[in-house]
């Protein structure tokens, strides 16, 4: 699911970069056709490099946050397992204690 979302988001970014590059080049009517194409390609390439950097930083941050919450969840689960084990042990001891005291 997330791979498909990522693919579609990236394709939308590529389409937007192409559209924006074409609009940008329109400002320079005095450039020759080859020059306009070079400027368009350079603009699009720069835009996609920037977008890739944004995506990479977001992905790294997402992995760090996910790892933080994994560790927190494990710590909480471990703590609760200890509390549950202590309650079970105390309950068992209290259940057996009257029989032990009668002897």
Short mmCIF file of N, CA and C in Angstrom, two decimals:
data_model
loop_
_atom_site.label_atom_id
_atom_site.label_comp_id
_atom_site.label_asym_id
_atom_site.label_seq_id
_atom_site.Cartn_x
_atom_site.Cartn_y
_atom_site.Cartn_z
N UNK A 1 0.83 -1.19 0.00
CA UNK A 1 0.00 0.00 0.00
C UNK A 1 0.87 1.25 0.00
N UNK A 2 1.85 1.30 0.94
CA UNK A 2 2.67 2.49 1.04
C UNK A 2 3.58 2.65 -0.18
N UNK A 3 4.01 1.54 -0.76
CA UNK A 3 4.85 1.64 -1.96
C UNK A 3 4.07 2.25 -3.11
N UNK A 4 2.81 1.85 -3.23
CA UNK A 4 1.97 2.41 -4.28
C UNK A 4 1.76 3.90 -4.04
N UNK A 5 1.49 4.28 -2.79
CA UNK A 5 1.32 5.69 -2.47
C UNK A 5 2.59 6.47 -2.80
N UNK A 6 3.74 5.92 -2.42
CA UNK A 6 5.01 6.57 -2.71
C UNK A 6 5.25 6.72 -4.19
N UNK A 7 4.94 5.67 -4.93
CA UNK A 7 5.11 5.72 -6.39
C UNK A 7 4.22 6.80 -6.99
N UNK A 8 2.96 6.82 -6.59
CA UNK A 8 2.03 7.80 -7.13
C UNK A 8 2.42 9.22 -6.74
N UNK A 9 2.88 9.40 -5.50
CA UNK A 9 3.31 10.73 -5.06
C UNK A 9 4.53 11.18 -5.87
N UNK A 10 5.46 10.26 -6.11
CA UNK A 10 6.65 10.63 -6.88
C UNK A 10 6.29 10.96 -8.33
N UNK A 11 5.40 10.18 -8.91
CA UNK A 11 4.97 10.46 -10.28
C UNK A 11 4.28 11.83 -10.36
N UNK A 12 3.51 12.17 -9.35
CA UNK A 12 2.88 13.49 -9.31
C UNK A 12 3.94 14.58 -9.22
N UNK A 13 4.99 14.33 -8.46
CA UNK A 13 6.08 15.31 -8.34
C UNK A 13 6.81 15.47 -9.66
N UNK A 14 7.04 14.38 -10.35
CA UNK A 14 7.70 14.44 -11.67
C UNK A 14 6.84 15.25 -12.64
N UNK A 15 5.55 14.99 -12.64
CA UNK A 15 4.63 15.71 -13.52
C UNK A 15 4.63 17.21 -13.19
N UNK A 16 4.61 17.53 -11.90
CA UNK A 16 4.63 18.94 -11.49
C UNK A 16 5.95 19.59 -11.88
N UNK A 17 7.06 18.86 -11.74
CA UNK A 17 8.36 19.41 -12.12
C UNK A 17 8.42 19.69 -13.62
N UNK A 18 7.88 18.78 -14.41
CA UNK A 18 7.84 18.99 -15.86
C UNK A 18 6.99 20.21 -16.21
N UNK A 19 5.82 20.32 -15.60
CA UNK A 19 4.92 21.45 -15.85
C UNK A 19 5.57 22.77 -15.44
N UNK A 20 6.17 22.80 -14.23
CA UNK A 20 6.78 24.03 -13.75
C UNK A 20 8.01 24.42 -14.57
N UNK A 21 8.76 23.42 -15.02
CA UNK A 21 9.93 23.70 -15.86
C UNK A 21 9.49 24.32 -17.18
N UNK A 22 8.41 23.80 -17.76
CA UNK A 22 7.90 24.35 -19.03
C UNK A 22 7.43 25.79 -18.83
N UNK A 23 6.75 26.05 -17.71
CA UNK A 23 6.30 27.42 -17.42
C UNK A 23 7.48 28.35 -17.21
N UNK A 24 8.50 27.86 -16.52
CA UNK A 24 9.68 28.68 -16.23
C UNK A 24 10.37 29.10 -17.53
N UNK A 25 10.52 28.16 -18.44
CA UNK A 25 11.23 28.42 -19.70
C UNK A 25 10.46 29.41 -20.57
N UNK A 26 9.14 29.44 -20.43
CA UNK A 26 8.33 30.38 -21.22
C UNK A 26 8.72 31.84 -20.96
N UNK A 27 9.30 32.12 -19.81
CA UNK A 27 9.71 33.48 -19.47
C UNK A 27 10.87 33.98 -20.34
N UNK A 28 11.60 33.04 -20.92
CA UNK A 28 12.81 33.38 -21.66
C UNK A 28 12.60 33.17 -23.16
N UNK A 29 11.74 33.97 -23.72
CA UNK A 29 11.42 33.85 -25.14
C UNK A 29 12.60 34.13 -26.06
N UNK A 30 13.60 34.83 -25.57
CA UNK A 30 14.77 35.18 -26.39
C UNK A 30 15.77 34.03 -26.52
N UNK A 31 15.59 32.95 -25.75
CA UNK A 31 16.50 31.81 -25.88
C UNK A 31 16.18 31.01 -27.14
N UNK A 32 17.21 30.38 -27.68
CA UNK A 32 16.97 29.50 -28.83
C UNK A 32 16.29 28.22 -28.33
N UNK A 33 15.79 27.44 -29.26
CA UNK A 33 15.11 26.19 -28.89
C UNK A 33 15.99 25.26 -28.07
N UNK A 34 17.25 25.10 -28.48
CA UNK A 34 18.18 24.23 -27.75
C UNK A 34 18.46 24.78 -26.36
N UNK A 35 18.63 26.09 -26.28
CA UNK A 35 18.90 26.71 -24.98
C UNK A 35 17.69 26.56 -24.05
N UNK A 36 16.52 26.74 -24.60
CA UNK A 36 15.31 26.58 -23.80
C UNK A 36 15.20 25.16 -23.27
N UNK A 37 15.53 24.20 -24.11
CA UNK A 37 15.48 22.80 -23.69
C UNK A 37 16.50 22.53 -22.58
N UNK A 38 17.70 23.08 -22.71
CA UNK A 38 18.72 22.91 -21.67
C UNK A 38 18.27 23.52 -20.34
N UNK A 39 17.70 24.71 -20.40
CA UNK A 39 17.21 25.38 -19.18
C UNK A 39 16.07 24.57 -18.58
N UNK A 40 15.14 24.10 -19.42
CA UNK A 40 14.02 23.29 -18.94
C UNK A 40 14.50 22.03 -18.24
N UNK A 41 15.45 21.34 -18.87
CA UNK A 41 16.00 20.12 -18.28
C UNK A 41 16.71 20.41 -16.97
N UNK A 42 17.49 21.49 -16.94
CA UNK A 42 18.23 21.84 -15.72
C UNK A 42 17.26 22.17 -14.59
N UNK A 43 16.23 22.94 -14.90
CA UNK A 43 15.23 23.31 -13.89
C UNK A 43 14.55 22.06 -13.35
N UNK A 44 14.11 21.20 -14.24
CA UNK A 44 13.42 19.97 -13.84
C UNK A 44 14.34 19.08 -13.00
N UNK A 45 15.58 18.93 -13.43
CA UNK A 45 16.53 18.11 -12.69
C UNK A 45 16.77 18.66 -11.28
N UNK A 46 16.95 19.98 -11.20
CA UNK A 46 17.16 20.61 -9.88
C UNK A 46 15.94 20.40 -8.99
N UNK A 47 14.77 20.59 -9.55
CA UNK A 47 13.54 20.43 -8.78
C UNK A 47 13.40 19.01 -8.26
N UNK A 48 13.70 18.02 -9.09
CA UNK A 48 13.57 16.62 -8.67
C UNK A 48 14.64 16.24 -7.67
N UNK A 49 15.84 16.79 -7.79
CA UNK A 49 16.88 16.54 -6.79
C UNK A 49 16.45 17.09 -5.44
N UNK A 50 15.89 18.30 -5.45
CA UNK A 50 15.39 18.90 -4.22
C UNK A 50 14.29 18.04 -3.61
N UNK A 51 13.32 17.61 -4.43
CA UNK A 51 12.22 16.78 -3.96
C UNK A 51 12.73 15.46 -3.40
N UNK A 52 13.73 14.89 -4.05
CA UNK A 52 14.29 13.63 -3.57
C UNK A 52 14.94 13.81 -2.21
N UNK A 53 15.60 14.93 -2.01
CA UNK A 53 16.19 15.23 -0.71
C UNK A 53 15.13 15.37 0.37
N UNK A 54 14.03 16.04 0.04
CA UNK A 54 12.93 16.19 0.99
C UNK A 54 12.36 14.82 1.36
N UNK A 55 12.15 13.98 0.37
CA UNK A 55 11.60 12.65 0.61
C UNK A 55 12.57 11.82 1.44
N UNK A 56 13.85 11.87 1.12
CA UNK A 56 14.85 11.10 1.89
C UNK A 56 14.89 11.54 3.35
N UNK A 57 14.86 12.86 3.58
CA UNK A 57 14.88 13.35 4.97
C UNK A 57 13.61 12.93 5.71
N UNK A 58 12.48 13.00 5.04
CA UNK A 58 11.22 12.59 5.67
C UNK A 58 11.23 11.09 5.99
N UNK A 59 11.77 10.30 5.09
CA UNK A 59 11.83 8.86 5.32
C UNK A 59 12.75 8.53 6.49
N UNK A 60 13.91 9.20 6.55
CA UNK A 60 14.82 8.97 7.68
C UNK A 60 14.16 9.35 8.99
N UNK A 61 13.50 10.48 9.01
CA UNK A 61 12.80 10.93 10.22
C UNK A 61 11.71 9.95 10.60
N UNK A 62 10.98 9.47 9.63
CA UNK A 62 9.91 8.51 9.88
C UNK A 62 10.47 7.22 10.49
N UNK A 63 11.61 6.75 9.97
CA UNK A 63 12.23 5.54 10.52
C UNK A 63 12.69 5.77 11.96
N UNK A 64 13.27 6.97 12.23
CA UNK A 64 13.71 7.27 13.60
C UNK A 64 12.53 7.31 14.57
N UNK A 65 11.45 7.94 14.15
CA UNK A 65 10.26 8.03 15.01
C UNK A 65 9.67 6.65 15.23
N UNK A 66 9.58 5.84 14.18
CA UNK A 66 9.05 4.49 14.32
C UNK A 66 9.91 3.66 15.27
N UNK A 67 11.23 3.78 15.17
CA UNK A 67 12.12 3.04 16.06
C UNK A 67 11.96 3.51 17.51
N UNK A 68 11.82 4.81 17.71
CA UNK A 68 11.61 5.35 19.06
C UNK A 68 10.34 4.74 19.66
N UNK A 69 9.25 4.73 18.91
CA UNK A 69 8.00 4.21 19.44
C UNK A 69 8.03 2.69 19.59
N UNK A 70 8.79 1.99 18.76
CA UNK A 70 8.97 0.54 18.96
C UNK A 70 9.65 0.28 20.30
N UNK A 71 10.72 1.05 20.56
CA UNK A 71 11.44 0.86 21.83
C UNK A 71 10.55 1.21 23.02
N UNK A 72 9.79 2.30 22.91
CA UNK A 72 8.89 2.69 24.01
C UNK A 72 7.83 1.62 24.24
N UNK A 73 7.26 1.11 23.18
CA UNK A 73 6.23 0.08 23.29
C UNK A 73 6.81 -1.17 23.94
N UNK A 74 8.01 -1.56 23.54
CA UNK A 74 8.65 -2.73 24.14
C UNK A 74 8.89 -2.50 25.63
N UNK A 75 9.35 -1.31 26.00
CA UNK A 75 9.58 -1.01 27.41
C UNK A 75 8.28 -1.06 28.20
N UNK A 76 7.21 -0.50 27.65
CA UNK A 76 5.92 -0.51 28.35
C UNK A 76 5.40 -1.94 28.47
N UNK A 77 5.50 -2.72 27.41
CA UNK A 77 5.04 -4.11 27.45
C UNK A 77 5.84 -4.92 28.46
N UNK A 78 7.14 -4.69 28.50
CA UNK A 78 7.99 -5.41 29.47
C UNK A 78 7.60 -5.03 30.89
N UNK A 79 7.39 -3.75 31.10
CA UNK A 79 6.98 -3.28 32.43
C UNK A 79 5.64 -3.90 32.84
N UNK A 80 4.67 -3.90 31.92
CA UNK A 80 3.37 -4.48 32.23
C UNK A 80 3.46 -5.99 32.45
N UNK A 81 4.31 -6.67 31.72
CA UNK A 81 4.49 -8.11 31.93
C UNK A 81 5.04 -8.35 33.33
N UNK A 82 5.97 -7.52 33.77
CA UNK A 82 6.50 -7.64 35.14
C UNK A 82 5.44 -7.39 36.19
N UNK A 83 4.62 -6.37 35.98
CA UNK A 83 3.54 -6.07 36.92
C UNK A 83 2.56 -7.23 36.97
N UNK A 84 2.18 -7.76 35.80
CA UNK A 84 1.25 -8.89 35.76
C UNK A 84 1.83 -10.12 36.45
N UNK A 85 3.10 -10.40 36.21
CA UNK A 85 3.75 -11.55 36.86
C UNK A 85 3.77 -11.36 38.37
N UNK A 86 4.03 -10.14 38.84
CA UNK A 86 4.05 -9.87 40.27
C UNK A 86 2.66 -10.04 40.88
N UNK A 87 1.62 -9.59 40.17
CA UNK A 87 0.25 -9.73 40.67
C UNK A 87 -0.13 -11.20 40.74
N UNK A 88 0.22 -11.97 39.72
CA UNK A 88 -0.08 -13.40 39.71
C UNK A 88 0.65 -14.10 40.86
N UNK A 89 1.92 -13.77 41.04
CA UNK A 89 2.70 -14.39 42.13
C UNK A 89 2.11 -14.01 43.48
N UNK A 90 1.74 -12.75 43.66
CA UNK A 90 1.17 -12.32 44.94
C UNK A 90 -0.17 -13.00 45.17
N UNK A 91 -0.99 -13.11 44.15
CA UNK A 91 -2.29 -13.78 44.28
C UNK A 91 -2.11 -15.25 44.64
N UNK A 92 -1.16 -15.92 43.97
CA UNK A 92 -0.89 -17.32 44.27
C UNK A 92 -0.39 -17.48 45.71
N UNK A 93 0.46 -16.60 46.14
CA UNK A 93 0.98 -16.65 47.51
C UNK A 93 -0.14 -16.44 48.51
N UNK A 94 -1.02 -15.48 48.25
CA UNK A 94 -2.13 -15.23 49.16
C UNK A 94 -3.12 -16.39 49.16
N UNK A 95 -3.24 -17.09 48.05
CA UNK A 95 -4.14 -18.25 47.99
C UNK A 95 -3.57 -19.42 48.76
N UNK A 96 -2.27 -19.58 48.76
CA UNK A 96 -1.61 -20.71 49.41
C UNK A 96 -1.31 -20.40 50.88
N UNK A 97 -1.14 -19.15 51.22
CA UNK A 97 -0.73 -18.73 52.55
C UNK A 97 -1.65 -19.28 53.68
N UNK A 98 -2.97 -19.24 53.56
CA UNK A 98 -3.80 -19.79 54.66
C UNK A 98 -3.56 -21.28 54.88
N UNK A 99 -3.35 -22.04 53.82
CA UNK A 99 -3.09 -23.47 53.97
C UNK A 99 -1.74 -23.68 54.64
N UNK A 100 -0.76 -22.85 54.33
CA UNK A 100 0.57 -22.98 54.94
C UNK A 100 0.53 -22.60 56.42
N UNK A 101 -0.28 -21.63 56.77
CA UNK A 101 -0.36 -21.16 58.15
C UNK A 101 -1.08 -22.16 59.04
N UNK A 102 -1.96 -23.01 58.51
CA UNK A 102 -2.68 -24.02 59.29
C UNK A 102 -1.78 -25.15 59.73
N UNK A 103 -0.71 -25.35 59.06
CA UNK A 103 0.16 -26.49 59.38
C UNK A 103 0.98 -26.24 60.58
#
